[in-house]
PDB file of C-alpha atoms and ligand atoms in Angstrom:
ATOM      1  CA  MET B   1     -23.128 -16.003  -6.212  1.00  0.00           C
ATOM      2  CA  SER B   2     -24.217 -16.117  -2.821  1.00  0.00           C
ATOM      3  CA  ALA B   3     -26.303 -13.922  -0.567  1.00  0.00           C
ATOM      4  CA  SER B   4     -23.604 -12.141   1.120  1.00  0.00           C
ATOM      5  CA  ASP B   5     -21.999 -12.275  -2.195  1.00  0.00           C
ATOM      6  CA  SER B   6     -23.472  -9.712  -3.124  1.00  0.00           C
ATOM      7  CA  ALA B   7     -23.933  -7.829   0.318  1.00  0.00           C
ATOM      8  CA  VAL B   8     -19.822  -8.056  -0.345  1.00  0.00           C
ATOM      9  CA  SER B   9     -20.427  -6.439  -3.698  1.00  0.00           C
ATOM     10  CA  ASP B  10     -22.693  -3.354  -2.611  1.00  0.00           C
ATOM     11  CA  VAL B  11     -20.424  -2.363  -0.187  1.00  0.00           C
ATOM     12  CA  PRO B  12     -18.245   0.699  -1.913  1.00  0.00           C
ATOM     13  CA  VAL B  13     -15.054   0.736  -2.398  1.00  0.00           C
ATOM     14  CA  ILE B  14     -12.782   4.037  -3.477  1.00  0.00           C
ATOM     15  CA  THR B  15      -8.979   2.951  -4.326  1.00  0.00           C
ATOM     16  CA  VAL B  16      -6.521   4.997  -3.931  1.00  0.00           C
ATOM     17  CA  ASP B  17      -3.323   4.034  -6.711  1.00  0.00           C
ATOM     18  CA  GLY B  18       0.079   5.287  -7.600  1.00  0.00           C
ATOM     19  CA  PRO B  19       3.688   5.179  -6.254  1.00  0.00           C
ATOM     20  CA  GLY B  20       5.337   5.286  -2.846  1.00  0.00           C
ATOM     21  CA  GLY B  21       5.744   8.146  -1.439  1.00  0.00           C
ATOM     22  CA  SER B  22       2.817   9.932  -3.550  1.00  0.00           C
ATOM     23  CA  GLY B  23       0.590  10.616  -0.633  1.00  0.00           C
ATOM     24  CA  LYS B  24      -1.701   7.986  -0.881  1.00  0.00           C
ATOM     25  CA  GLY B  25      -1.536   6.354   2.774  1.00  0.00           C
ATOM     26  CA  THR B  26      -2.733   9.637   4.650  1.00  0.00           C
ATOM     27  CA  ILE B  27      -4.886  10.837   1.558  1.00  0.00           C
ATOM     28  CA  THR B  28      -6.928   6.802   2.679  1.00  0.00           C
ATOM     29  CA  THR B  29      -6.463   7.814   5.605  1.00  0.00           C
ATOM     30  CA  ARG B  30      -8.091  11.119   5.417  1.00  0.00           C
ATOM     31  CA  LEU B  31     -10.753   9.996   3.031  1.00  0.00           C
ATOM     32  CA  ALA B  32     -11.310   7.124   5.172  1.00  0.00           C
ATOM     33  CA  ASN B  33     -12.987   9.217   8.478  1.00  0.00           C
ATOM     34  CA  HIS B  34     -13.809  12.170   6.479  1.00  0.00           C
ATOM     35  CA  LEU B  35     -16.621   8.817   4.748  1.00  0.00           C
ATOM     36  CA  GLY B  36     -16.482   6.621   8.337  1.00  0.00           C
ATOM     37  CA  TRP B  37     -15.672   3.877   6.754  1.00  0.00           C
ATOM     38  CA  HIS B  38     -12.640   1.122   6.804  1.00  0.00           C
ATOM     39  CA  PHE B  39      -9.464   1.866   5.099  1.00  0.00           C
ATOM     40  CA  LEU B  40      -7.094  -0.612   3.389  1.00  0.00           C
ATOM     41  CA  ASP B  41      -3.266  -0.385   3.489  1.00  0.00           C
ATOM     42  CA  SER B  42      -2.091  -3.135   1.347  1.00  0.00           C
ATOM     43  CA  GLY B  43       1.010  -1.776   1.448  1.00  0.00           C
ATOM     44  CA  ALA B  44       1.337  -2.715   5.104  1.00  0.00           C
ATOM     45  CA  LEU B  45      -0.020  -6.967   3.620  1.00  0.00           C
ATOM     46  CA  TYR B  46       3.411  -6.638   1.404  1.00  0.00           C
ATOM     47  CA  ARG B  47       5.522  -5.274   4.111  1.00  0.00           C
ATOM     48  CA  LEU B  48       5.127  -7.878   6.863  1.00  0.00           C
ATOM     49  CA  THR B  49       5.294 -10.368   4.145  1.00  0.00           C
ATOM     50  CA  ALA B  50       8.724  -9.224   3.709  1.00  0.00           C
ATOM     51  CA  LEU B  51       8.387  -8.933   8.119  1.00  0.00           C
ATOM     52  CA  ALA B  52       8.122 -12.571   8.141  1.00  0.00           C
ATOM     53  CA  VAL B  53      10.930 -13.611   4.560  1.00  0.00           C
ATOM     54  CA  MET B  54      13.649 -11.814   7.071  1.00  0.00           C
ATOM     55  CA  LYS B  55      12.476 -13.921  10.288  1.00  0.00           C
ATOM     56  CA  ASN B  56      12.318 -16.952   8.515  1.00  0.00           C
ATOM     57  CA  GLN B  57      15.423 -16.408   6.212  1.00  0.00           C
ATOM     58  CA  VAL B  58      13.028 -17.847   3.112  1.00  0.00           C
ATOM     59  CA  PRO B  59      15.335 -17.086   0.301  1.00  0.00           C
ATOM     60  CA  LEU B  60      14.654 -15.219  -2.485  1.00  0.00           C
ATOM     61  CA  GLU B  61      14.079 -17.625  -5.666  1.00  0.00           C
ATOM     62  CA  ASP B  62      11.986 -20.098  -2.538  1.00  0.00           C
ATOM     63  CA  GLU B  63       9.438 -18.890  -4.296  1.00  0.00           C
ATOM     64  CA  ASN B  64       6.779 -21.599  -3.292  1.00  0.00           C
ATOM     65  CA  SER B  65       7.993 -20.897   0.684  1.00  0.00           C
ATOM     66  CA  LEU B  66       7.920 -17.424   0.804  1.00  0.00           C
ATOM     67  CA  GLY B  67       4.017 -18.260  -0.886  1.00  0.00           C
ATOM     68  CA  GLU B  68       3.221 -19.573   2.145  1.00  0.00           C
ATOM     69  CA  VAL B  69       4.903 -17.186   4.215  1.00  0.00           C
ATOM     70  CA  ALA B  70       2.175 -14.734   2.676  1.00  0.00           C
ATOM     71  CA  ALA B  71      -0.457 -17.678   2.634  1.00  0.00           C
ATOM     72  CA  ASN B  72      -0.489 -18.144   6.927  1.00  0.00           C
ATOM     73  CA  LEU B  73       1.104 -14.840   8.011  1.00  0.00           C
ATOM     74  CA  ASP B  74      -0.756 -14.170  11.809  1.00  0.00           C
ATOM     75  CA  ILE B  75      -1.061 -10.433  11.567  1.00  0.00           C
ATOM     76  CA  ARG B  76      -2.884  -8.084  13.846  1.00  0.00           C
ATOM     77  CA  PHE B  77      -3.706  -4.290  12.845  1.00  0.00           C
ATOM     78  CA  ASP B  78      -4.737  -2.109  16.271  1.00  0.00           C
ATOM     79  CA  THR B  79      -5.817   1.911  16.138  1.00  0.00           C
ATOM     80  CA  SER B  80      -3.997   3.831  18.974  1.00  0.00           C
ATOM     81  CA  GLY B  81      -6.036   7.528  18.465  1.00  0.00           C
ATOM     82  CA  SER B  82      -4.946   8.144  14.829  1.00  0.00           C
ATOM     83  CA  ASP B  83      -1.498   5.624  15.004  1.00  0.00           C
ATOM     84  CA  VAL B  84      -1.689   2.057  13.411  1.00  0.00           C
ATOM     85  CA  ILE B  85      -0.333  -0.326  15.164  1.00  0.00           C
ATOM     86  CA  SER B  86       0.765  -3.913  13.545  1.00  0.00           C
ATOM     87  CA  TRP B  87       1.414  -7.073  14.394  1.00  0.00           C
ATOM     88  CA  LEU B  88       3.264 -10.332  13.332  1.00  0.00           C
ATOM     89  CA  ASP B  89       3.494 -13.967  14.649  1.00  0.00           C
ATOM     90  CA  GLY B  90       1.899 -11.251  17.980  1.00  0.00           C
ATOM     91  CA  GLU B  91       4.862  -8.184  18.169  1.00  0.00           C
ATOM     92  CA  ASN B  92       4.971  -4.552  17.466  1.00  0.00           C
ATOM     93  CA  VAL B  93       6.074  -4.289  14.327  1.00  0.00           C
ATOM     94  CA  SER B  94       5.175  -1.140  13.747  1.00  0.00           C
ATOM     95  CA  ASP B  95       8.871   0.714  13.378  1.00  0.00           C
ATOM     96  CA  SER B  96      10.355  -1.694  11.309  1.00  0.00           C
ATOM     97  CA  LEU B  97       6.838  -1.646   8.869  1.00  0.00           C
ATOM     98  CA  ARG B  98       8.355   1.383   8.134  1.00  0.00           C
ATOM     99  CA  PHE B  99      12.056   0.945   7.304  1.00  0.00           C
ATOM    100  CA  GLU B 100      12.792   1.776   3.874  1.00  0.00           C
ATOM    101  CA  GLU B 101      14.981  -1.815   3.713  1.00  0.00           C
ATOM    102  CA  THR B 102      10.627  -3.156   4.841  1.00  0.00           C
ATOM    103  CA  GLY B 103       9.777  -1.852   1.071  1.00  0.00           C
ATOM    104  CA  VAL B 104      12.161  -2.358  -0.708  1.00  0.00           C
ATOM    105  CA  LEU B 105      11.997  -5.895  -0.038  1.00  0.00           C
ATOM    106  CA  ALA B 106       8.662  -5.756   0.080  1.00  0.00           C
ATOM    107  CA  SER B 107       8.395  -4.515  -3.219  1.00  0.00           C
ATOM    108  CA  LYS B 108      10.667  -7.757  -4.347  1.00  0.00           C
ATOM    109  CA  ILE B 109       8.764 -10.289  -2.895  1.00  0.00           C
ATOM    110  CA  ALA B 110       5.556  -8.583  -4.363  1.00  0.00           C
ATOM    111  CA  VAL B 111       6.663  -9.429  -7.925  1.00  0.00           C
ATOM    112  CA  ILE B 112       6.438 -12.869  -7.537  1.00  0.00           C
ATOM    113  CA  ALA B 113       2.772 -14.266  -8.657  1.00  0.00           C
ATOM    114  CA  VAL B 114       2.082 -17.002  -5.240  1.00  0.00           C
ATOM    115  CA  VAL B 115       2.321 -14.271  -3.128  1.00  0.00           C
ATOM    116  CA  ARG B 116      -0.199 -11.522  -4.930  1.00  0.00           C
ATOM    117  CA  SER B 117      -2.419 -14.241  -4.373  1.00  0.00           C
ATOM    118  CA  ALA B 118      -1.960 -15.549  -1.134  1.00  0.00           C
ATOM    119  CA  LEU B 119      -2.644 -11.486   0.196  1.00  0.00           C
ATOM    120  CA  THR B 120      -6.069 -11.705  -2.724  1.00  0.00           C
ATOM    121  CA  GLU B 121      -8.683 -13.491  -0.365  1.00  0.00           C
ATOM    122  CA  ARG B 122      -7.270 -11.271   2.353  1.00  0.00           C
ATOM    123  CA  GLN B 123      -7.131  -8.035   1.360  1.00  0.00           C
ATOM    124  CA  ARG B 124     -11.031  -8.630   0.036  1.00  0.00           C
ATOM    125  CA  ARG B 125     -12.328  -9.279   3.455  1.00  0.00           C
ATOM    126  CA  PHE B 126     -11.368  -5.345   3.904  1.00  0.00           C
ATOM    127  CA  ARG B 127     -14.229  -4.608   2.440  1.00  0.00           C
ATOM    128  CA  GLN B 128     -16.929  -4.114   4.400  1.00  0.00           C
ATOM    129  CA  PRO B 129     -20.350  -1.676   5.275  1.00  0.00           C
ATOM    130  CA  PRO B 130     -20.805   1.094   5.054  1.00  0.00           C
ATOM    131  CA  GLY B 131     -17.994   1.551   2.518  1.00  0.00           C
ATOM    132  CA  LEU B 132     -13.675   0.826   2.003  1.00  0.00           C
ATOM    133  CA  VAL B 133     -10.671   2.648   1.087  1.00  0.00           C
ATOM    134  CA  ALA B 134      -8.418   1.639  -0.373  1.00  0.00           C
ATOM    135  CA  ASP B 135      -4.370   2.739  -1.049  1.00  0.00           C
ATOM    136  CA  GLY B 136      -2.286   0.194  -2.868  1.00  0.00           C
ATOM    137  CA  ARG B 137      -0.610  -0.235  -6.269  1.00  0.00           C
ATOM    138  CA  ASP B 138      -4.125  -2.933  -8.313  1.00  0.00           C
ATOM    139  CA  MET B 139      -6.662  -2.106  -5.884  1.00  0.00           C
ATOM    140  CA  GLY B 140      -8.435  -0.598  -8.632  1.00  0.00           C
ATOM    141  CA  THR B 141      -7.027  -3.146 -12.002  1.00  0.00           C
ATOM    142  CA  VAL B 142      -7.254  -6.520  -9.615  1.00  0.00           C
ATOM    143  CA  ILE B 143      -8.189  -6.590  -6.126  1.00  0.00           C
ATOM    144  CA  PHE B 144     -11.455  -4.406  -6.615  1.00  0.00           C
ATOM    145  CA  PRO B 145     -11.673  -3.629 -10.171  1.00  0.00           C
ATOM    146  CA  ASP B 146     -15.520  -2.651  -9.563  1.00  0.00           C
ATOM    147  CA  ALA B 147     -15.034   0.131  -6.794  1.00  0.00           C
ATOM    148  CA  LYS B 148     -17.169   3.729  -7.521  1.00  0.00           C
ATOM    149  CA  LEU B 149     -13.610   6.105  -7.793  1.00  0.00           C
ATOM    150  CA  LYS B 150     -10.996   4.924  -8.666  1.00  0.00           C
ATOM    151  CA  ILE B 151      -7.920   7.237  -8.001  1.00  0.00           C
ATOM    152  CA  PHE B 152      -4.079   6.976  -9.901  1.00  0.00           C
ATOM    153  CA  LEU B 153      -2.167  10.043  -6.866  1.00  0.00           C
ATOM    154  CA  THR B 154       1.350  10.414  -9.280  1.00  0.00           C
ATOM    155  CA  ALA B 155       3.970  12.677  -7.608  1.00  0.00           C
ATOM    156  CA  SER B 156       7.309  13.390  -9.790  1.00  0.00           C
ATOM    157  CA  ALA B 157      10.247  11.098  -8.251  1.00  0.00           C
ATOM    158  CA  GLN B 158      12.071  13.962  -7.637  1.00  0.00           C
ATOM    159  CA  ILE B 159       9.367  15.598  -5.145  1.00  0.00           C
ATOM    160  CA  ARG B 160       8.730  11.391  -3.610  1.00  0.00           C
ATOM    161  CA  ALA B 161      12.111  11.192  -2.459  1.00  0.00           C
ATOM    162  CA  GLU B 162      12.557  15.001  -0.414  1.00  0.00           C
ATOM    163  CA  ARG B 163       9.272  13.871   0.571  1.00  0.00           C
ATOM    164  CA  ARG B 164       9.984  10.829   1.272  1.00  0.00           C
ATOM    165  CA  TYR B 165      13.095  11.746   2.914  1.00  0.00           C
ATOM    166  CA  LYS B 166      12.038  14.006   5.504  1.00  0.00           C
ATOM    167  CA  GLN B 167       9.409  11.547   6.949  1.00  0.00           C
ATOM    168  CA  LEU B 168      12.056   9.138   7.606  1.00  0.00           C
ATOM    169  CA  LYS B 169      14.701  12.309   9.096  1.00  0.00           C
ATOM    170  CA  GLU B 170      11.357  13.140  11.500  1.00  0.00           C
ATOM    171  CA  LYS B 171      11.950   9.940  12.725  1.00  0.00           C
ATOM    172  CA  GLY B 172      15.434   9.499  13.671  1.00  0.00           C
ATOM    173  CA  GLU B 173      15.852   6.737  10.338  1.00  0.00           C
ATOM    174  CA  SER B 174      20.023   8.139   9.122  1.00  0.00           C
ATOM    175  CA  VAL B 175      19.019   8.645   5.091  1.00  0.00           C
ATOM    176  CA  ASN B 176      20.895   9.781   2.087  1.00  0.00           C
ATOM    177  CA  LEU B 177      18.165  12.338  -0.690  1.00  0.00           C
ATOM    178  CA  ALA B 178      20.733  10.657  -3.604  1.00  0.00           C
ATOM    179  CA  ARG B 179      20.209   6.698  -2.598  1.00  0.00           C
ATOM    180  CA  LEU B 180      16.720   7.617  -1.614  1.00  0.00           C
ATOM    181  CA  PHE B 181      15.611   8.656  -5.199  1.00  0.00           C
ATOM    182  CA  ARG B 182      17.350   5.919  -6.262  1.00  0.00           C
ATOM    183  CA  GLU B 183      16.200   3.508  -4.813  1.00  0.00           C
ATOM    184  CA  ILE B 184      12.396   4.752  -4.492  1.00  0.00           C
ATOM    185  CA  GLN B 185      12.891   4.838  -9.321  1.00  0.00           C
ATOM    186  CA  ALA B 186      14.209   1.565  -9.180  1.00  0.00           C
ATOM    187  CA  ARG B 187      11.598   0.848  -6.789  1.00  0.00           C
ATOM    188  CA  ASP B 188       9.044   2.364  -9.238  1.00  0.00           C
ATOM    189  CA  LEU B 189      10.979   0.413 -12.573  1.00  0.00           C
ATOM    190  CA  ARG B 190       9.938  -2.772 -10.249  1.00  0.00           C
ATOM    191  CA  ASP B 191       6.776  -2.106  -9.384  1.00  0.00           C
ATOM    192  CA  GLN B 192       5.644  -0.630 -13.304  1.00  0.00           C
ATOM    193  CA  SER B 193       7.247  -3.189 -15.483  1.00  0.00           C
ATOM    194  CA  ARG B 194       6.118  -6.516 -13.231  1.00  0.00           C
ATOM    195  CA  SER B 195       4.443  -8.762 -15.318  1.00  0.00           C
ATOM    196  CA  VAL B 196       1.915  -9.097 -12.188  1.00  0.00           C
ATOM    197  CA  ALA B 197      -0.651  -6.937 -11.300  1.00  0.00           C
ATOM    198  CA  PRO B 198       1.872  -3.766 -12.782  1.00  0.00           C
ATOM    199  CA  LEU B 199       1.392  -0.112 -10.870  1.00  0.00           C
ATOM    200  CA  ARG B 200      -0.742   1.928 -13.610  1.00  0.00           C
ATOM    201  CA  PRO B 201      -3.302   3.216 -13.866  1.00  0.00           C
ATOM    202  CA  ALA B 202      -7.041   1.563 -14.430  1.00  0.00           C
ATOM    203  CA  GLU B 203      -8.430   2.729 -17.553  1.00  0.00           C
ATOM    204  CA  ASP B 204     -11.585   3.892 -15.975  1.00  0.00           C
ATOM    205  CA  ALA B 205      -8.901   5.847 -13.019  1.00  0.00           C
ATOM    206  CA  VAL B 206      -9.329   9.909 -12.549  1.00  0.00           C
ATOM    207  CA  ILE B 207      -5.418  10.318 -12.468  1.00  0.00           C
ATOM    208  CA  ILE B 208      -4.246  13.312  -9.541  1.00  0.00           C
ATOM    209  CA  ASP B 209      -0.929  14.342 -10.081  1.00  0.00           C
ATOM    210  CA  SER B 210       0.320  15.425  -6.742  1.00  0.00           C
ATOM    211  CA  THR B 211       3.912  17.051  -7.626  1.00  0.00           C
ATOM    212  CA  GLY B 212       2.917  21.243  -7.195  1.00  0.00           C
ATOM    213  CA  LEU B 213      -0.278  20.253  -4.948  1.00  0.00           C
ATOM    214  CA  SER B 214      -0.730  20.327  -0.812  1.00  0.00           C
ATOM    215  CA  ILE B 215      -2.896  17.205   0.785  1.00  0.00           C
ATOM    216  CA  ASP B 216      -5.535  19.681   1.538  1.00  0.00           C
ATOM    217  CA  GLU B 217      -5.827  20.020  -2.353  1.00  0.00           C
ATOM    218  CA  VAL B 218      -5.618  16.554  -3.173  1.00  0.00           C
ATOM    219  CA  PHE B 219      -8.299  16.161  -1.040  1.00  0.00           C
ATOM    220  CA  ASN B 220     -10.645  18.387  -1.455  1.00  0.00           C
ATOM    221  CA  LYS B 221      -9.650  17.471  -5.493  1.00  0.00           C
ATOM    222  CA  ILE B 222     -11.280  14.090  -4.753  1.00  0.00           C
ATOM    223  CA  VAL B 223     -13.951  15.042  -1.927  1.00  0.00           C
ATOM    224  CA  SER B 224     -15.061  16.956  -4.721  1.00  0.00           C
ATOM    225  CA  LEU B 225     -15.246  14.437  -7.227  1.00  0.00           C
ATOM    226  CA  ILE B 226     -17.172  11.447  -5.150  1.00  0.00           C
TER     227      ILE B 226
HETATM  228  O1  LIG S   1       2.876   0.860  -0.204  1.00  0.00           O
HETATM  229  P1  LIG S   1       3.664   0.597   0.345  1.00  0.00           P
HETATM  230  O2  LIG S   1       5.179   1.111   0.446  1.00  0.00           O
HETATM  231  O3  LIG S   1       4.278   0.442   1.731  1.00  0.00           O
HETATM  232  O4  LIG S   1       4.094  -0.880  -1.025  1.00  0.00           O
HETATM  233  C1  LIG S   1       5.066  -1.896  -0.129  1.00  0.00           C
HETATM  234  C2  LIG S   1       5.476  -2.730  -1.774  1.00  0.00           C
HETATM  235  O5  LIG S   1       4.537  -3.179  -1.999  1.00  0.00           O
HETATM  236  C3  LIG S   1       5.000  -1.651  -2.555  1.00  0.00           C
HETATM  237  O6  LIG S   1       6.592  -1.362  -3.297  1.00  0.00           O
HETATM  238  C4  LIG S   1       5.046  -2.917  -4.064  1.00  0.00           C
HETATM  239  C5  LIG S   1       4.168  -3.586  -3.480  1.00  0.00           C
HETATM  240  N1  LIG S   1       2.983  -3.744  -2.869  1.00  0.00           N
HETATM  241  C6  LIG S   1       2.738  -3.890  -3.764  1.00  0.00           C
HETATM  242  O7  LIG S   1       2.249  -4.769  -4.814  1.00  0.00           O
HETATM  243  N2  LIG S   1       1.003  -3.703  -4.749  1.00  0.00           N
HETATM  244  C7  LIG S   1      -0.142  -2.953  -3.920  1.00  0.00           C
HETATM  245  N3  LIG S   1      -1.640  -2.843  -3.689  1.00  0.00           N
HETATM  246  C8  LIG S   1       0.413  -2.240  -2.435  1.00  0.00           C
HETATM  247  C9  LIG S   1       2.153  -2.486  -2.451  1.00  0.00           C
END
């Protein structure tokens, strides 16, 4: 292990894993602001890969090319106030990144081992002083197994569908609640049953069910654990 490796492993990490719509994104951003730490939205990396795959029209069966797309992503994140602007090949893709179809494709390519390994180092590079709050599916199990605090945030599929419905509606997307519910269930199943880095709590994770909790209550619960 080099001196810089040990310096990096000294940087504290808090991981927040869980299914889509559990409130991870909001909680991670709030925690990072509260602590003055960096944050990693690992789902955004899978979504950016999905957009690059669509743009390059790579078929889902061509795993090697999918891995190459993930390894060669030209991406950047900027913050503008409380918003994050995401760039792919110099183009602002912040809106299309959040489309439901982008999330569905991200979940499909996330089952592919070469795609996951191409994104592993990129995710670990976010570990910078004074600390990192990392949001995803495998942050505590695979990417940062030595994290100081691991949270697994979950909520019923029904409530997650309702939250997502509200979010998308506010953004002006035309959405159907029943369809969203089915898509969330299908995505959960795909994320949980894949053979590489399936969505599951780390053995040392604290599980928080946000079904009946407000964001403030979840936030305060996590702060009390830090
Ligand atoms: O959190 P999200 O909805 O932005 O993630 C989109 C998809 O990316 C999700 O369905 C599965 C995949 N993903 C993953 O496999 N591992 C992560 N650490 C983050 C996201």
